[in-house]
mmCIF file with all atom_site columns, C-alpha atoms in Angstrom:
data_model
loop_
_atom_site.group_PDB
_atom_site.id
_atom_site.type_symbol
_atom_site.label_atom_id
_atom_site.label_alt_id
_atom_site.label_comp_id
_atom_site.label_asym_id
_atom_site.label_entity_id
_atom_site.label_seq_id
_atom_site.pdbx_PDB_ins_code
_atom_site.Cartn_x
_atom_site.Cartn_y
_atom_site.Cartn_z
_atom_site.occupancy
_atom_site.B_iso_or_equiv
_atom_site.pdbx_formal_charge
_atom_site.auth_seq_id
_atom_site.auth_comp_id
_atom_site.auth_asym_id
_atom_site.auth_atom_id
_atom_site.pdbx_PDB_model_num
ATOM 1   C CA . MET A 1 1   ? -12.971 -11.424 -2.628  1.00 28.00 ? 1   MET A CA 1
ATOM 2   C CA . SER A 1 2   ? -10.292 -9.344  -4.308  1.00 36.00 ? 2   SER A CA 1
ATOM 3   C CA . THR A 1 3   ? -8.350  -6.426  -2.871  1.00 56.00 ? 3   THR A CA 1
ATOM 4   C CA . HIS A 1 4   ? -8.529  -4.869  -6.345  1.00 53.00 ? 4   HIS A CA 1
ATOM 5   C CA . ILE A 1 5   ? -10.442 -1.610  -6.102  1.00 53.00 ? 5   ILE A CA 1
ATOM 6   C CA . PRO A 1 6   ? -13.602 -1.891  -8.240  1.00 51.00 ? 6   PRO A CA 1
ATOM 7   C CA . ASP A 1 7   ? -14.371 0.964   -10.648 1.00 55.00 ? 7   ASP A CA 1
ATOM 8   C CA . ASP A 1 8   ? -10.866 2.384   -10.209 1.00 52.00 ? 8   ASP A CA 1
ATOM 9   C CA . PRO A 1 9   ? -9.648  3.736   -13.553 1.00 47.00 ? 9   PRO A CA 1
ATOM 10  C CA . GLY A 1 10  ? -6.036  2.862   -12.772 1.00 48.00 ? 10  GLY A CA 1
ATOM 11  C CA . PRO A 1 11  ? -4.550  -0.502  -13.695 1.00 50.00 ? 11  PRO A CA 1
ATOM 12  C CA . GLY A 1 12  ? -4.640  -2.892  -10.780 1.00 64.00 ? 12  GLY A CA 1
ATOM 13  C CA . ASP A 1 13  ? -4.808  -0.808  -7.615  1.00 78.00 ? 13  ASP A CA 1
ATOM 14  C CA . GLU A 1 14  ? -4.928  -2.904  -4.463  1.00 88.00 ? 14  GLU A CA 1
ATOM 15  C CA . CYS A 1 15  ? -5.951  -1.615  -1.059  1.00 90.00 ? 15  CYS A CA 1
ATOM 16  C CA . LEU A 1 16  ? -4.905  -2.489  2.490   1.00 92.00 ? 16  LEU A CA 1
ATOM 17  C CA . LEU A 1 17  ? -7.600  -1.271  4.875   1.00 91.00 ? 17  LEU A CA 1
ATOM 18  C CA . LEU A 1 18  ? -6.505  -0.108  8.332   1.00 91.00 ? 18  LEU A CA 1
ATOM 19  C CA . VAL A 1 19  ? -9.133  -1.064  10.891  1.00 90.00 ? 19  VAL A CA 1
ATOM 20  C CA . HIS A 1 20  ? -9.497  -0.058  14.547  1.00 89.00 ? 20  HIS A CA 1
ATOM 21  C CA . ILE A 1 21  ? -12.418 -1.434  16.559  1.00 90.00 ? 21  ILE A CA 1
ATOM 22  C CA . ARG A 1 22  ? -14.406 -2.388  13.442  1.00 89.00 ? 22  ARG A CA 1
ATOM 23  C CA . GLN A 1 23  ? -13.931 1.053   11.894  1.00 90.00 ? 23  GLN A CA 1
ATOM 24  C CA . VAL A 1 24  ? -11.781 1.823   8.852   1.00 91.00 ? 24  VAL A CA 1
ATOM 25  C CA . VAL A 1 25  ? -9.279  4.469   9.942   1.00 93.00 ? 25  VAL A CA 1
ATOM 26  C CA . GLY A 1 26  ? -7.039  4.464   6.889   1.00 92.00 ? 26  GLY A CA 1
ATOM 27  C CA . GLN A 1 27  ? -5.822  2.701   3.807   1.00 92.00 ? 27  GLN A CA 1
ATOM 28  C CA . VAL A 1 28  ? -2.714  1.998   1.779   1.00 92.00 ? 28  VAL A CA 1
ATOM 29  C CA . ARG A 1 29  ? -3.120  1.745   -2.005  1.00 91.00 ? 29  ARG A CA 1
ATOM 30  C CA . TYR A 1 30  ? -0.505  -0.108  -3.961  1.00 90.00 ? 30  TYR A CA 1
ATOM 31  C CA . ARG A 1 31  ? 0.318   -2.084  -7.108  1.00 87.00 ? 31  ARG A CA 1
ATOM 32  C CA . ILE A 1 32  ? 2.456   -5.191  -7.359  1.00 85.00 ? 32  ILE A CA 1
ATOM 33  C CA . CYS A 1 33  ? 4.220   -7.184  -10.038 1.00 82.00 ? 33  CYS A CA 1
ATOM 34  C CA . THR A 1 34  ? 5.367   -10.631 -8.958  1.00 79.00 ? 34  THR A CA 1
ATOM 35  C CA . ASP A 1 35  ? 7.220   -11.128 -12.283 1.00 81.00 ? 35  ASP A CA 1
ATOM 36  C CA . CYS A 1 36  ? 9.548   -8.199  -11.521 1.00 83.00 ? 36  CYS A CA 1
ATOM 37  C CA . ALA A 1 37  ? 9.295   -8.584  -7.711  1.00 87.00 ? 37  ALA A CA 1
ATOM 38  C CA . GLN A 1 38  ? 8.260   -4.937  -7.336  1.00 87.00 ? 38  GLN A CA 1
ATOM 39  C CA . GLY A 1 39  ? 5.573   -3.088  -5.431  1.00 88.00 ? 39  GLY A CA 1
ATOM 40  C CA . VAL A 1 40  ? 4.602   0.586   -5.696  1.00 88.00 ? 40  VAL A CA 1
ATOM 41  C CA . ILE A 1 41  ? 2.733   2.420   -2.938  1.00 89.00 ? 41  ILE A CA 1
ATOM 42  C CA . THR A 1 42  ? 0.437   4.989   -4.544  1.00 87.00 ? 42  THR A CA 1
ATOM 43  C CA . ALA A 1 43  ? -1.444  6.334   -1.490  1.00 89.00 ? 43  ALA A CA 1
ATOM 44  C CA . VAL A 1 44  ? -1.301  6.274   2.297   1.00 91.00 ? 44  VAL A CA 1
ATOM 45  C CA . VAL A 1 45  ? -4.313  7.739   4.083   1.00 91.00 ? 45  VAL A CA 1
ATOM 46  C CA . ILE A 1 46  ? -4.587  7.601   7.881   1.00 91.00 ? 46  ILE A CA 1
ATOM 47  C CA . ASP A 1 47  ? -7.120  9.426   10.070  1.00 92.00 ? 47  ASP A CA 1
ATOM 48  C CA . GLU A 1 48  ? -5.376  12.295  11.826  1.00 91.00 ? 48  GLU A CA 1
ATOM 49  C CA . ARG A 1 49  ? -5.955  10.848  15.314  1.00 91.00 ? 49  ARG A CA 1
ATOM 50  C CA . PHE A 1 50  ? -3.881  7.759   14.337  1.00 90.00 ? 50  PHE A CA 1
ATOM 51  C CA . ARG A 1 51  ? -0.988  9.476   12.526  1.00 86.00 ? 51  ARG A CA 1
ATOM 52  C CA . SER A 1 52  ? 1.513   9.444   15.393  1.00 86.00 ? 52  SER A CA 1
ATOM 53  C CA . THR A 1 53  ? 0.575   6.007   16.753  1.00 90.00 ? 53  THR A CA 1
ATOM 54  C CA . GLY A 1 54  ? 2.792   3.873   14.516  1.00 89.00 ? 54  GLY A CA 1
ATOM 55  C CA . LEU A 1 55  ? -0.163  2.633   12.451  1.00 90.00 ? 55  LEU A CA 1
ATOM 56  C CA . GLY A 1 56  ? 1.516   3.620   9.181   1.00 88.00 ? 56  GLY A CA 1
ATOM 57  C CA . THR A 1 57  ? 4.675   1.726   10.104  1.00 90.00 ? 57  THR A CA 1
ATOM 58  C CA . ARG A 1 58  ? 2.656   -1.360  11.069  1.00 92.00 ? 58  ARG A CA 1
ATOM 59  C CA . ALA A 1 59  ? 0.653   -1.166  7.831   1.00 91.00 ? 59  ALA A CA 1
ATOM 60  C CA . LEU A 1 60  ? 3.763   -1.016  5.627   1.00 91.00 ? 60  LEU A CA 1
ATOM 61  C CA . SER A 1 61  ? 5.392   -3.808  7.647   1.00 92.00 ? 61  SER A CA 1
ATOM 62  C CA . HIS A 1 62  ? 2.244   -5.876  7.075   1.00 92.00 ? 62  HIS A CA 1
ATOM 63  C CA . LEU A 1 63  ? 2.487   -5.268  3.317   1.00 91.00 ? 63  LEU A CA 1
ATOM 64  C CA . ARG A 1 64  ? 6.093   -6.444  3.339   1.00 90.00 ? 64  ARG A CA 1
ATOM 65  C CA . SER A 1 65  ? 5.185   -9.610  5.224   1.00 92.00 ? 65  SER A CA 1
ATOM 66  C CA . ARG A 1 66  ? 2.172   -10.306 2.991   1.00 90.00 ? 66  ARG A CA 1
ATOM 67  C CA . HIS A 1 67  ? 4.286   -9.892  -0.165  1.00 89.00 ? 67  HIS A CA 1
ATOM 68  C CA . PRO A 1 68  ? 7.754   -11.189 0.810   1.00 90.00 ? 68  PRO A CA 1
ATOM 69  C CA . GLY A 1 69  ? 10.616  -10.700 -1.602  1.00 90.00 ? 69  GLY A CA 1
ATOM 70  C CA . LEU A 1 70  ? 9.202   -7.581  -3.284  1.00 90.00 ? 70  LEU A CA 1
ATOM 71  C CA . THR A 1 71  ? 11.195  -4.379  -3.626  1.00 89.00 ? 71  THR A CA 1
ATOM 72  C CA . TRP A 1 72  ? 8.918   -1.524  -2.548  1.00 90.00 ? 72  TRP A CA 1
ATOM 73  C CA . ARG A 1 73  ? 8.873   1.984   -3.984  1.00 89.00 ? 73  ARG A CA 1
ATOM 74  C CA . SER A 1 74  ? 6.466   4.896   -3.656  1.00 89.00 ? 74  SER A CA 1
ATOM 75  C CA . THR A 1 75  ? 5.119   7.695   -5.818  1.00 84.00 ? 75  THR A CA 1
ATOM 76  C CA . LEU A 1 76  ? 4.215   9.830   -2.766  1.00 83.00 ? 76  LEU A CA 1
ATOM 77  C CA . SER A 1 77  ? 5.942   13.130  -2.083  1.00 78.00 ? 77  SER A CA 1
ATOM 78  C CA . LYS A 1 78  ? 4.000   14.873  0.720   1.00 80.00 ? 78  LYS A CA 1
ATOM 79  C CA . ARG A 1 79  ? 6.083   15.466  3.827   1.00 77.00 ? 79  ARG A CA 1
ATOM 80  C CA . ILE A 1 80  ? 4.034   13.281  6.180   1.00 75.00 ? 80  ILE A CA 1
ATOM 81  C CA . THR A 1 81  ? 4.144   10.236  3.912   1.00 80.00 ? 81  THR A CA 1
ATOM 82  C CA . ARG A 1 82  ? 7.683   10.961  2.715   1.00 79.00 ? 82  ARG A CA 1
ATOM 83  C CA . ASP A 1 83  ? 8.938   10.793  6.333   1.00 81.00 ? 83  ASP A CA 1
ATOM 84  C CA . LEU A 1 84  ? 7.142   7.470   6.915   1.00 84.00 ? 84  LEU A CA 1
ATOM 85  C CA . LEU A 1 85  ? 8.540   6.006   3.702   1.00 84.00 ? 85  LEU A CA 1
ATOM 86  C CA . ARG A 1 86  ? 12.057  7.177   4.543   1.00 85.00 ? 86  ARG A CA 1
ATOM 87  C CA . ARG A 1 87  ? 11.847  5.516   7.973   1.00 84.00 ? 87  ARG A CA 1
ATOM 88  C CA . MET A 1 88  ? 10.677  2.300   6.289   1.00 87.00 ? 88  MET A CA 1
ATOM 89  C CA . ARG A 1 89  ? 13.467  2.590   3.658   1.00 86.00 ? 89  ARG A CA 1
ATOM 90  C CA . ILE A 1 90  ? 11.044  2.683   0.750   1.00 87.00 ? 90  ILE A CA 1
ATOM 91  C CA . LEU A 1 91  ? 12.513  4.448   -2.280  1.00 82.00 ? 91  LEU A CA 1
ATOM 92  C CA . THR A 1 92  ? 10.802  6.963   -4.557  1.00 81.00 ? 92  THR A CA 1
ATOM 93  C CA . ALA A 1 93  ? 9.424   5.610   -7.850  1.00 74.00 ? 93  ALA A CA 1
ATOM 94  C CA . THR A 1 94  ? 9.211   7.560   -11.079 1.00 65.00 ? 94  THR A CA 1
ATOM 95  C CA . SER A 1 95  ? 5.859   6.029   -12.080 1.00 58.00 ? 95  SER A CA 1
ATOM 96  C CA . ALA A 1 96  ? 2.792   4.457   -10.452 1.00 54.00 ? 96  ALA A CA 1
ATOM 97  C CA . THR A 1 97  ? 3.114   1.385   -12.666 1.00 54.00 ? 97  THR A CA 1
ATOM 98  C CA . PRO A 1 98  ? 6.051   -0.776  -11.565 1.00 53.00 ? 98  PRO A CA 1
ATOM 99  C CA . CYS A 1 99  ? 6.517   -2.471  -14.949 1.00 68.00 ? 99  CYS A CA 1
ATOM 100 C CA . ARG A 1 100 ? 4.863   -3.759  -18.104 1.00 66.00 ? 100 ARG A CA 1
ATOM 101 C CA . HIS A 1 101 ? 3.615   -6.924  -16.335 1.00 57.00 ? 101 HIS A CA 1
ATOM 102 C CA . VAL A 1 102 ? 1.287   -5.098  -13.913 1.00 50.00 ? 102 VAL A CA 1
ATOM 103 C CA . HIS A 1 103 ? -1.889  -5.739  -15.940 1.00 47.00 ? 103 HIS A CA 1
ATOM 104 C CA . GLN A 1 104 ? -1.223  -9.492  -16.211 1.00 44.00 ? 104 GLN A CA 1
ATOM 105 C CA . THR A 1 105 ? -0.147  -9.949  -12.586 1.00 40.00 ? 105 THR A CA 1
ATOM 106 C CA . LEU A 1 106 ? -3.152  -8.259  -11.026 1.00 39.00 ? 106 LEU A CA 1
ATOM 107 C CA . SER A 1 107 ? -5.761  -10.103 -13.074 1.00 38.00 ? 107 SER A CA 1
ATOM 108 C CA . VAL A 1 108 ? -5.592  -12.970 -10.555 1.00 40.00 ? 108 VAL A CA 1
ATOM 109 C CA . PRO A 1 109 ? -7.883  -12.239 -7.543  1.00 39.00 ? 109 PRO A CA 1
ATOM 110 C CA . ALA A 1 110 ? -6.175  -11.850 -4.176  1.00 43.00 ? 110 ALA A CA 1
ATOM 111 C CA . ARG A 1 111 ? -7.476  -12.347 -0.646  1.00 43.00 ? 111 ARG A CA 1
ATOM 112 C CA . PRO A 1 112 ? -8.766  -9.255  1.194   1.00 44.00 ? 112 PRO A CA 1
ATOM 113 C CA . THR A 1 113 ? -6.281  -7.691  3.606   1.00 45.00 ? 113 THR A CA 1
ATOM 114 C CA . LEU A 1 114 ? -7.047  -6.111  6.958   1.00 45.00 ? 114 LEU A CA 1
ATOM 115 C CA . ALA A 1 115 ? -4.628  -4.680  9.498   1.00 46.00 ? 115 ALA A CA 1
ATOM 116 C CA . ASP A 1 116 ? -5.886  -4.081  13.028  1.00 45.00 ? 116 ASP A CA 1
ATOM 117 C CA . GLY A 1 117 ? -4.754  -0.888  14.697  1.00 44.00 ? 117 GLY A CA 1
#
């Protein structure tokens, strides 16, 4: 099973689901390019009741451990996600597509990813 989001119009979105007691309580959407060793976080959504629990920090740490050696950036600019990304030392990207390789890199299926909260 792939973490690529089916029917998504964007090129190669991947999704990390955040699960707590068999219930999805959030997700992190991202794109990666192994050729350029870059990852771009395009969305972080966490149920309000879990926002101050450290779940976002654990999710981004999980992404880093699942994709070691990548430089992470983000296209997000809302205050709540901007603060999380600053704490995690993730820089702001100018575009959702990390590079020209993104279409080729994400054509290979990846394993599904779950993070328990």
